[in-house]
Coordinates of C-alpha atoms and ligand atoms in Angstrom, one line a residue:
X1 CA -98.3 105.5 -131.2
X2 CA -97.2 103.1 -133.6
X3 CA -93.6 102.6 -133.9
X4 CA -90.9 99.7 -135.6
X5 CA -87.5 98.3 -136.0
X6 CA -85.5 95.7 -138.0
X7 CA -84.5 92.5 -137.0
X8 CA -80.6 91.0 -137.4
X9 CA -78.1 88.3 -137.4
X10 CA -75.0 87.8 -136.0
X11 CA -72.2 87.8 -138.5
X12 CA -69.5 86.4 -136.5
X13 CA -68.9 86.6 -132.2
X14 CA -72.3 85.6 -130.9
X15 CA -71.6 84.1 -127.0
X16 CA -68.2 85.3 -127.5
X17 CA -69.6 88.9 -126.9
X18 CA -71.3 88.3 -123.6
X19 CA -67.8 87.9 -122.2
X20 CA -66.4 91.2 -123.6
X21 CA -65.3 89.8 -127.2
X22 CA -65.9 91.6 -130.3
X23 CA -69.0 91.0 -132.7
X24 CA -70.7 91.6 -136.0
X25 CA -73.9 92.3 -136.0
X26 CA -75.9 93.1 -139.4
X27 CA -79.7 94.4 -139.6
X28 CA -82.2 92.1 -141.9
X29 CA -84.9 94.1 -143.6
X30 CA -87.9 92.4 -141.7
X31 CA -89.7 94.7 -139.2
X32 CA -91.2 93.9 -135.9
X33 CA -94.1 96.6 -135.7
X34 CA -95.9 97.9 -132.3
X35 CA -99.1 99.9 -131.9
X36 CA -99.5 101.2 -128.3
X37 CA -102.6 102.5 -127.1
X38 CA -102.1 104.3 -123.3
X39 CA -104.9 102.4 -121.0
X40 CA -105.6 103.4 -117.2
X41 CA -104.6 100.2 -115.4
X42 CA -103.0 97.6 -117.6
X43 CA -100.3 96.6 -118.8
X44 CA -101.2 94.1 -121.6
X45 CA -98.9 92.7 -125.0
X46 CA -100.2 91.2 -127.6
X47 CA -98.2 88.7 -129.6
X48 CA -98.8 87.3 -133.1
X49 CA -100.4 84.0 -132.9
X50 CA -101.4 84.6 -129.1
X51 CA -98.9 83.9 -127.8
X52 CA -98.7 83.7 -123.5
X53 CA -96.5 86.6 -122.4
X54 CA -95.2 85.9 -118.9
X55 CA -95.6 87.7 -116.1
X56 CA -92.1 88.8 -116.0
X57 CA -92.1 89.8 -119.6
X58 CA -94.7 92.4 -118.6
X59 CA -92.5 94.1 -115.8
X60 CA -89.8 94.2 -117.9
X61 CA -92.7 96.0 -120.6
X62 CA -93.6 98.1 -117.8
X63 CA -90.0 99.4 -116.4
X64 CA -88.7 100.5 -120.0
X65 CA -92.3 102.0 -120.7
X66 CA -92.3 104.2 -117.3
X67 CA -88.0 104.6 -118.1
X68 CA -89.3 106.4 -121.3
X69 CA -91.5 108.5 -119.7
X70 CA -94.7 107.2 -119.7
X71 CA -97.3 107.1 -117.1
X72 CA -100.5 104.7 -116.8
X73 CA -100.7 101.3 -118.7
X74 CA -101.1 100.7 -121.6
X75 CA -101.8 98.0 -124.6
X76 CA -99.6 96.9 -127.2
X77 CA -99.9 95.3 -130.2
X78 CA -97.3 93.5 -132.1
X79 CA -97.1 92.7 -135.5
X80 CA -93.7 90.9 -137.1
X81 CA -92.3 89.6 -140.1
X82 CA -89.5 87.6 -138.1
X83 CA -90.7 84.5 -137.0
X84 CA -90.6 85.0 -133.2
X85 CA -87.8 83.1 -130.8
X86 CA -86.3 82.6 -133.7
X87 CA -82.4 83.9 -133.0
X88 CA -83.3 86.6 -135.5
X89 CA -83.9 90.0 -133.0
X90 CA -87.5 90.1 -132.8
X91 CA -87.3 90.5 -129.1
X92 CA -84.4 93.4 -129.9
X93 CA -86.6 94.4 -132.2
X94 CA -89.7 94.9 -130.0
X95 CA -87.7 96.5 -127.5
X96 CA -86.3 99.2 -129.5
X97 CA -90.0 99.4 -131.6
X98 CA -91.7 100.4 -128.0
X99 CA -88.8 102.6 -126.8
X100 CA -89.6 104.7 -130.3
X101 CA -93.2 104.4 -129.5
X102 CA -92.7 105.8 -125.9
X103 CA -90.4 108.1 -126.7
X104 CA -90.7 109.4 -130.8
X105 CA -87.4 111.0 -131.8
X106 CA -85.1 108.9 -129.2
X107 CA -81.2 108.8 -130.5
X108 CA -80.6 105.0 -131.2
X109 CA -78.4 104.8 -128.1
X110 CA -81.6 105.6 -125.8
X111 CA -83.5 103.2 -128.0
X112 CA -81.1 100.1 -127.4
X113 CA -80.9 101.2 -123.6
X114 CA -84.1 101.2 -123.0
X115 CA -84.8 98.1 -125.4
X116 CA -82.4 96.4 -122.1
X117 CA -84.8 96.4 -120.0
X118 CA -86.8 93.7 -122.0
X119 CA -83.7 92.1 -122.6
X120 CA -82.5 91.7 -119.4
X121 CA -85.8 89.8 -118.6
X122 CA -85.4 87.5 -121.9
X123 CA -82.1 86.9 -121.9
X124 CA -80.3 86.5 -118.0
X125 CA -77.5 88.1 -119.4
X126 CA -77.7 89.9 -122.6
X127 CA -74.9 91.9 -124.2
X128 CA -76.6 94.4 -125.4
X129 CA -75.6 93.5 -128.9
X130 CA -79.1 92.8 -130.3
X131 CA -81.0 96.3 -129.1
X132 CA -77.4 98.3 -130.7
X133 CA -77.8 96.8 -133.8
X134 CA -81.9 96.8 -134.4
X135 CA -81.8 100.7 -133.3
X136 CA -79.0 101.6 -135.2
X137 CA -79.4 99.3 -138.5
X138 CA -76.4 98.5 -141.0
X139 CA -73.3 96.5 -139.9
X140 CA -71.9 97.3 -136.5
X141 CA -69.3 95.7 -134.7
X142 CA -69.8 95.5 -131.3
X143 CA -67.6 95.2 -127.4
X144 CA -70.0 94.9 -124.6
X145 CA -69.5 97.9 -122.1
X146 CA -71.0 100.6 -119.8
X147 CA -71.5 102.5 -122.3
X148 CA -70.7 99.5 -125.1
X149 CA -68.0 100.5 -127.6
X150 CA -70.4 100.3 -131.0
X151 CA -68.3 101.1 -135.0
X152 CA -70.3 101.4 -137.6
X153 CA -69.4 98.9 -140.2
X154 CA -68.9 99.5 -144.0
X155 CA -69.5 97.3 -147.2
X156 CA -72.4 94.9 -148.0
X157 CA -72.7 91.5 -148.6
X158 CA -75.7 88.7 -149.9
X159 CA -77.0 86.1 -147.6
X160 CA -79.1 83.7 -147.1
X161 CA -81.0 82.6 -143.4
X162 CA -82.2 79.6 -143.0
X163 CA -85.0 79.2 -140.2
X164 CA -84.5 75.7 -138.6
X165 CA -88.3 76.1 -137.4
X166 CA -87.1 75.3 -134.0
X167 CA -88.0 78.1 -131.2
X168 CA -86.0 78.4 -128.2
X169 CA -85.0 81.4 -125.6
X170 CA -81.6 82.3 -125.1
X171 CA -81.4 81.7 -121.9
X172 CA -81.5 78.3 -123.2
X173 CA -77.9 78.1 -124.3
X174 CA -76.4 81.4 -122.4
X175 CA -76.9 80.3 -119.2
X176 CA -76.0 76.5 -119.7
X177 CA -72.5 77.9 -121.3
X178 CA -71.7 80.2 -118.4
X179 CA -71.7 77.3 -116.2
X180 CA -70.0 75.0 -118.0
X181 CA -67.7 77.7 -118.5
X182 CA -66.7 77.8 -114.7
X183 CA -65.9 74.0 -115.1
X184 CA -64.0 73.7 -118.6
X185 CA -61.0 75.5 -119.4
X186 CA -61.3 75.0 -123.3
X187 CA -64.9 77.0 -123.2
X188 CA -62.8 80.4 -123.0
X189 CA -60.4 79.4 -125.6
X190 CA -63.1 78.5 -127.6
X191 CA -64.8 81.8 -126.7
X192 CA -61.8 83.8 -127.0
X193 CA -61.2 82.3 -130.9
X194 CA -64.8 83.0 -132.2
X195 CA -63.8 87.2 -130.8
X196 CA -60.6 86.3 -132.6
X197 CA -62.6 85.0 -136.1
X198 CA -65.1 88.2 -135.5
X199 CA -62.1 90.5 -135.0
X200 CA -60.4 88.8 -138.4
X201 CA -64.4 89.3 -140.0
X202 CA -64.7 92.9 -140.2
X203 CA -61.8 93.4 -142.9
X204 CA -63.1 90.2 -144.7
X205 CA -66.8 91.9 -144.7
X206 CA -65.6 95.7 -145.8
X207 CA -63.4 94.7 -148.5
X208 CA -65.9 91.8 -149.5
X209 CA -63.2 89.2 -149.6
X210 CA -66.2 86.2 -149.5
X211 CA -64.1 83.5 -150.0
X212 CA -62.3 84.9 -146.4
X213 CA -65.4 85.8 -144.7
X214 CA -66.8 82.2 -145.7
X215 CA -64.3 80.4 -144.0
X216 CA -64.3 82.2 -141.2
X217 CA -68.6 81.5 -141.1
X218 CA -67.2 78.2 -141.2
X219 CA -64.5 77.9 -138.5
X220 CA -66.8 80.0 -136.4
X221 CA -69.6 77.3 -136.8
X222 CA -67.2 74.4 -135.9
X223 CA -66.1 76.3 -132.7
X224 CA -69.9 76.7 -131.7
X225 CA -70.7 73.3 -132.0
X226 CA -67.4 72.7 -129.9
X227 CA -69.4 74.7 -127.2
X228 CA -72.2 73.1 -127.3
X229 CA -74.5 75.5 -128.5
X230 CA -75.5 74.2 -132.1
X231 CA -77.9 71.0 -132.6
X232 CA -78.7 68.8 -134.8
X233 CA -81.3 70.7 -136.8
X234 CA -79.0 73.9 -137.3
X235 CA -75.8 71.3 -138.2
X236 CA -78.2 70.1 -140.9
X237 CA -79.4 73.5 -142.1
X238 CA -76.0 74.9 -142.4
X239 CA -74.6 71.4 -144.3
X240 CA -77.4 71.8 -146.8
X241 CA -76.4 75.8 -147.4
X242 CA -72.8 74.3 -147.7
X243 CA -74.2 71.8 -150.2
X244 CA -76.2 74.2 -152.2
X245 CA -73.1 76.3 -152.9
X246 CA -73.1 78.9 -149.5
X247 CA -69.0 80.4 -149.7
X248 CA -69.2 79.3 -146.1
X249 CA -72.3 78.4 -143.1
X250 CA -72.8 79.1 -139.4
X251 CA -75.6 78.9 -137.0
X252 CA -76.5 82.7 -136.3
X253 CA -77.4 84.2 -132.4
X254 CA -77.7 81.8 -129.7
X255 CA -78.1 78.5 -131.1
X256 CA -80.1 75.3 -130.0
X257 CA -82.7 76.2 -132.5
X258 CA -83.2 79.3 -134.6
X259 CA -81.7 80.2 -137.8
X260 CA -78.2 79.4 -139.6
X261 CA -76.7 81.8 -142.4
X262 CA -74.8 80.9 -145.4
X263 CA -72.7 83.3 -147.6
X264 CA -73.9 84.1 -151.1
X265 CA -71.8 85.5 -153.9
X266 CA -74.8 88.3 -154.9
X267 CA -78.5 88.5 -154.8
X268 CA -79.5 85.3 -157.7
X269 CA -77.1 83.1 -155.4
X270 CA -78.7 84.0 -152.2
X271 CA -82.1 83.5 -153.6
X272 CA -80.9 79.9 -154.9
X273 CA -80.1 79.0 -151.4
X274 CA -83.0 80.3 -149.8
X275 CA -85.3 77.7 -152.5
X276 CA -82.7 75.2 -151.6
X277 CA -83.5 75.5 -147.7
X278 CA -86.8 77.6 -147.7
X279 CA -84.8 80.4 -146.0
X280 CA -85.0 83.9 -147.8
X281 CA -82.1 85.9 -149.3
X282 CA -81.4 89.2 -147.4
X283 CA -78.8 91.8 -148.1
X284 CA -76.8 93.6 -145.4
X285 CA -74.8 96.6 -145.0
X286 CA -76.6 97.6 -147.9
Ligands
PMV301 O1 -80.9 86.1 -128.7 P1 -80.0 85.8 -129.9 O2 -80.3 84.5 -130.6 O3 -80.1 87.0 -130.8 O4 -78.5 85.8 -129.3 C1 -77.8 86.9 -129.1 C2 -76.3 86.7 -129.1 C3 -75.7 86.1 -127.8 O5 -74.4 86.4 -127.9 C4 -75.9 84.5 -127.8 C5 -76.4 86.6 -126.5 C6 -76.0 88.1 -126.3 O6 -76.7 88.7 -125.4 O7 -75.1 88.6 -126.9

């Protein structure tokens, strides 16, 4: 059973979505790949690299493998073209890749629920907004829910990411925020703004207006630094996409680490800012 699915970024509304704000969420044409071969009495993943999987990773492996269906153990082998931990879905991505390989020809609604249950292991509390937009693909915009309200997005638009090299887990900066959040008034204004900036996104993004849905990158990377979610690596990455010529620059998924986007006017310009910040130019929507 061999199985895949995309990675993404998060246009606009990352942490602002895990408290029932809007987001945009964009697939990246870079695959995370899983061959799973059913075995008696084991449950075993295996990572690019060799990378230790944690005990807890593999009961979350195991609940969305026996939620699909399957019975027995099984090995699975991953291959990926996102660099892992890298804020660019390849956890989403594997999740939604094994649900397909457990269960061929599930809708992408059963993908993304199942893809939770890994999810809910590596991330505390997830959204949901990562599986929904590597099962589904395109531009969504997205409001966390039971089920999650999930519109399909049109238009396209050039970007470049920008890998900071740094790897973290989003716990990392989801949990730390939630408690701060229980101490500091402004972090729900500040949360409640970057729904707002996502919310004011989506127009932006499906008429192309770039020189709107830069600025709003922008303002929404100021605000995430306000929460203290970016770092010094990503604040550099996105002023040298701003330098290069990006129509605005924001760190992309959870932060403290990862990747930051910039805007690009069309494919030459998003290829000039990728050799400008070894990133690589990706179009979405498209
Ligand atoms: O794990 P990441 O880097 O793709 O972050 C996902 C976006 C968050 O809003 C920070 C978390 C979530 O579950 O929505």
């Amino acid at each position: 059973m061999i199985a895949s699915a995309p990675g993404k970024v998060l246009l606009l509304g990352e942490h602002a979505v895990v408290y029932g704000h809007p987001a945009l969420a964009a697939a990246i044409d870079l695959r995370v790949t899983v061959e799973v071969e059913p075995k008696a009495d084991v449950i075993r993943l295996e990572l690019p690299g060799g990378f230790p999987v944690p005990q807890a990773v593999l009961d979350g492996l195991g609940n969305l493998a026996r939620a699909a269906g399957h019975r027995g153990g099984f090995v699975a082998k991953v291959r990926s073209d996102l660099p892992l931990g890298s804020g660019l879905g390849s956890s989403a991505a594997l999740g939604v890749a094994l649900a397909r390989a457990f269960k061929p020809g599930c809708d992408a609604e059963e993908a993304a629920a199942l893809a939770m249950h890994l999810e809910r292991v590596l991330h505390g509390a997830p959204s949901g907004v990562d599986p929904a937009i590597c099962a589904r693909g395109g531009v969504i915009e997205f409001v966390k829910g039971e089920p999650p309200r999930i519109e399909a997005v049109r238009g396209r638009a050039w970007l470049c990411v920008a890998p900071t090299g740094i790897a973290r887990g989003t716990h990392s900066t989801v949990m730390p925020l939630a408690q701060r959040r229980t101490l500091d008034p402004r972090v729900d204004e500040n949360l409640s703004r970057l729904g707002e900036i996502a919310k004011q996104g989506r127009p932006a993004f499906e008429r192309a207006e770039l020189p709107r849905l830069g600025a709003l990158f922008d303002e929404a990377h100021a605000v995430l630094r306000d929460l203290g979610v970016s770092c010094k690596e990503l604040d550099d990455t996105v002023a040298k996409l701003r330098a290069a010529g990006a129509l605005g620059a924001k760190l992309t998924g959870a932060g403290g680490g990862g990747a930051a986007i910039g805007l690009a006017r069309d494919a030459a310009h998003a290829r000039a800012l990728a050799t400008a910040t070894r990133g690589f130019a990706v179009e979405v929507g498209a």
